[in-house]
Coordinates of C-alpha atoms in Angstrom, one line a residue:
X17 CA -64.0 -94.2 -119.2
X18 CA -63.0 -93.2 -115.8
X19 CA -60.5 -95.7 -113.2
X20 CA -62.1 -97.4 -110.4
X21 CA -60.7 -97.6 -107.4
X22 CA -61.2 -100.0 -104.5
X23 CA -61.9 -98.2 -101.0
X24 CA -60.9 -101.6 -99.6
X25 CA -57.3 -100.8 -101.0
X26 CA -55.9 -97.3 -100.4
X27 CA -53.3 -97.1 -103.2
X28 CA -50.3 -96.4 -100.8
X29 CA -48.5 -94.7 -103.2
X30 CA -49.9 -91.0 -105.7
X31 CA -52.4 -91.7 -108.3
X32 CA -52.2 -89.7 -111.4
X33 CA -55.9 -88.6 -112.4
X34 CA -57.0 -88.1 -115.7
X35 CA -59.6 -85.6 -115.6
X36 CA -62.5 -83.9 -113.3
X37 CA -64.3 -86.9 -113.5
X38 CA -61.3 -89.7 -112.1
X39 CA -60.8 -86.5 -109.5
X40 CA -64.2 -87.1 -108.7
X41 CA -64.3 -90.5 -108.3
X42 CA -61.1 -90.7 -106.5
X43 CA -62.7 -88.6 -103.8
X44 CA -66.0 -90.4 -103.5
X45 CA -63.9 -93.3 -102.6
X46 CA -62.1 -92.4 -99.4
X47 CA -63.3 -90.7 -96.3
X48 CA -59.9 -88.4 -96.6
X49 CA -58.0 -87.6 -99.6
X50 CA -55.0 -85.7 -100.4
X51 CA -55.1 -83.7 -103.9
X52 CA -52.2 -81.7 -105.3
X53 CA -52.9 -79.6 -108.3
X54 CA -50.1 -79.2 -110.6
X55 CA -48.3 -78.0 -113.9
X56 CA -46.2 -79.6 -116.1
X57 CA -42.7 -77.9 -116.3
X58 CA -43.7 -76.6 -112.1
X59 CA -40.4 -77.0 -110.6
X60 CA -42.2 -76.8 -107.0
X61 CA -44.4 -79.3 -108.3
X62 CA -41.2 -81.9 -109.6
X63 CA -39.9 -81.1 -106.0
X64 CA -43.4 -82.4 -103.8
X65 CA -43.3 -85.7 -106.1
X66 CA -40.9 -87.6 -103.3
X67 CA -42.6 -85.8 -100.3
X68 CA -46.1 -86.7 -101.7
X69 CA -44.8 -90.6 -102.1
X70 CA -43.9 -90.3 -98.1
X71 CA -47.0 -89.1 -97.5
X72 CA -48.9 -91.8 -99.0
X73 CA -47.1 -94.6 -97.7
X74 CA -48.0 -93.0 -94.0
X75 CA -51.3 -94.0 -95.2
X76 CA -52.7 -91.0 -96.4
X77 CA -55.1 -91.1 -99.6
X78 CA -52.8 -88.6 -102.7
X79 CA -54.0 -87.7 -105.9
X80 CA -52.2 -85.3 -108.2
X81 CA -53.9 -83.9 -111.2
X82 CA -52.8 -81.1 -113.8
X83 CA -55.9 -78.9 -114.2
X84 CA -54.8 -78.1 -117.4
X85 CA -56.3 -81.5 -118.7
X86 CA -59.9 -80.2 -117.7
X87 CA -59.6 -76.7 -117.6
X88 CA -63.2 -75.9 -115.7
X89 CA -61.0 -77.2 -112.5
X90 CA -59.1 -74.5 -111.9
X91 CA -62.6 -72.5 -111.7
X92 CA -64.1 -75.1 -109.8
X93 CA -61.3 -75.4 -107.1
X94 CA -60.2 -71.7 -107.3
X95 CA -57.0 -73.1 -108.4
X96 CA -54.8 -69.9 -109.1
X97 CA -51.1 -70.9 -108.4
X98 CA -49.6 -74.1 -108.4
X99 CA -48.4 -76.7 -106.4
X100 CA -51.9 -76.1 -104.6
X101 CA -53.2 -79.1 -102.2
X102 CA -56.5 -79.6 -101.7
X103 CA -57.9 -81.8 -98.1
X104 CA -61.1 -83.5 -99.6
X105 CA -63.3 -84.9 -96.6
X106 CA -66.0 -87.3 -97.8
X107 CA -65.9 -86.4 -101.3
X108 CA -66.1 -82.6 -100.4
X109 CA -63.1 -79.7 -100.1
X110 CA -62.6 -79.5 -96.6
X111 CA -59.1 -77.0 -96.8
X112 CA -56.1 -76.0 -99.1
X113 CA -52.5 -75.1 -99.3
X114 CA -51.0 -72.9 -101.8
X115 CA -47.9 -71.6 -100.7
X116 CA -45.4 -73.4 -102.9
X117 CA -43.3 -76.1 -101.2
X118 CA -44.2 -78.1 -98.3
X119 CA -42.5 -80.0 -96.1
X120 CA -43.4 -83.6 -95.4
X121 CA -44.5 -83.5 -91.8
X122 CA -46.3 -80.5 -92.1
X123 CA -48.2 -82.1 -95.5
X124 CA -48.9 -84.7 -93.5
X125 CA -50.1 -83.4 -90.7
X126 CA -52.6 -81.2 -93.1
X127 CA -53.5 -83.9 -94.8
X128 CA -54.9 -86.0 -91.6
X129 CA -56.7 -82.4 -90.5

């Protein structure tokens, strides 16, 4: 069964998703989302964990998911290196960063397009 979630309520903090269907769900919620695709063991990845937590309590919308978990992701979102960050504008990729670490201002100023 997937989470709901409460576009009412912006979580303020990274929500872990599950699978493709949470990811999708998670996106049909908010008019702007933030989505980092990661890997377990992704030292990059351990590294954006703080700076994504910054970035949500700015107010933006994060989500991090391991595509490994539902491996038809990383077709469906091209997803070929990781830590890649994915802008969703209602419900829809709208643009994406894969070049390994990001800093906070400039995540954040991606994220809000």
């Amino acid at each position: 069964m997937s989470a709901t979630f409460d576009p009412e309520q912006p979580p303020g903090r990274p929500v872990n998703l599950a699978d493709g269907e949470e990811l999708a769900a998670f996106v049909d919620t908010y008019e702007d989302v933030l989505v980092e695709f990661y890997t377990d063991g992704c030292g990059i990845c351990a590294s954006m964990e703080p700076v994504l937590g910054g970035v949500a309590r700015e107010g933006v919308v994060v989500g991090m998911i391991n595509p490994r978990n539902d491996p038809p992701l990383i077709d469906e979102y091209e997803i070929a290196s990781v830590p890649t960050f994915v802008r969703f504008q209602d419900g829809e990729p709208a643009d994406r960063i894969a070049e390994g670490f990001v800093p906070g201002e400039e995540l954040q100023a991606f994220a809000q397009g």
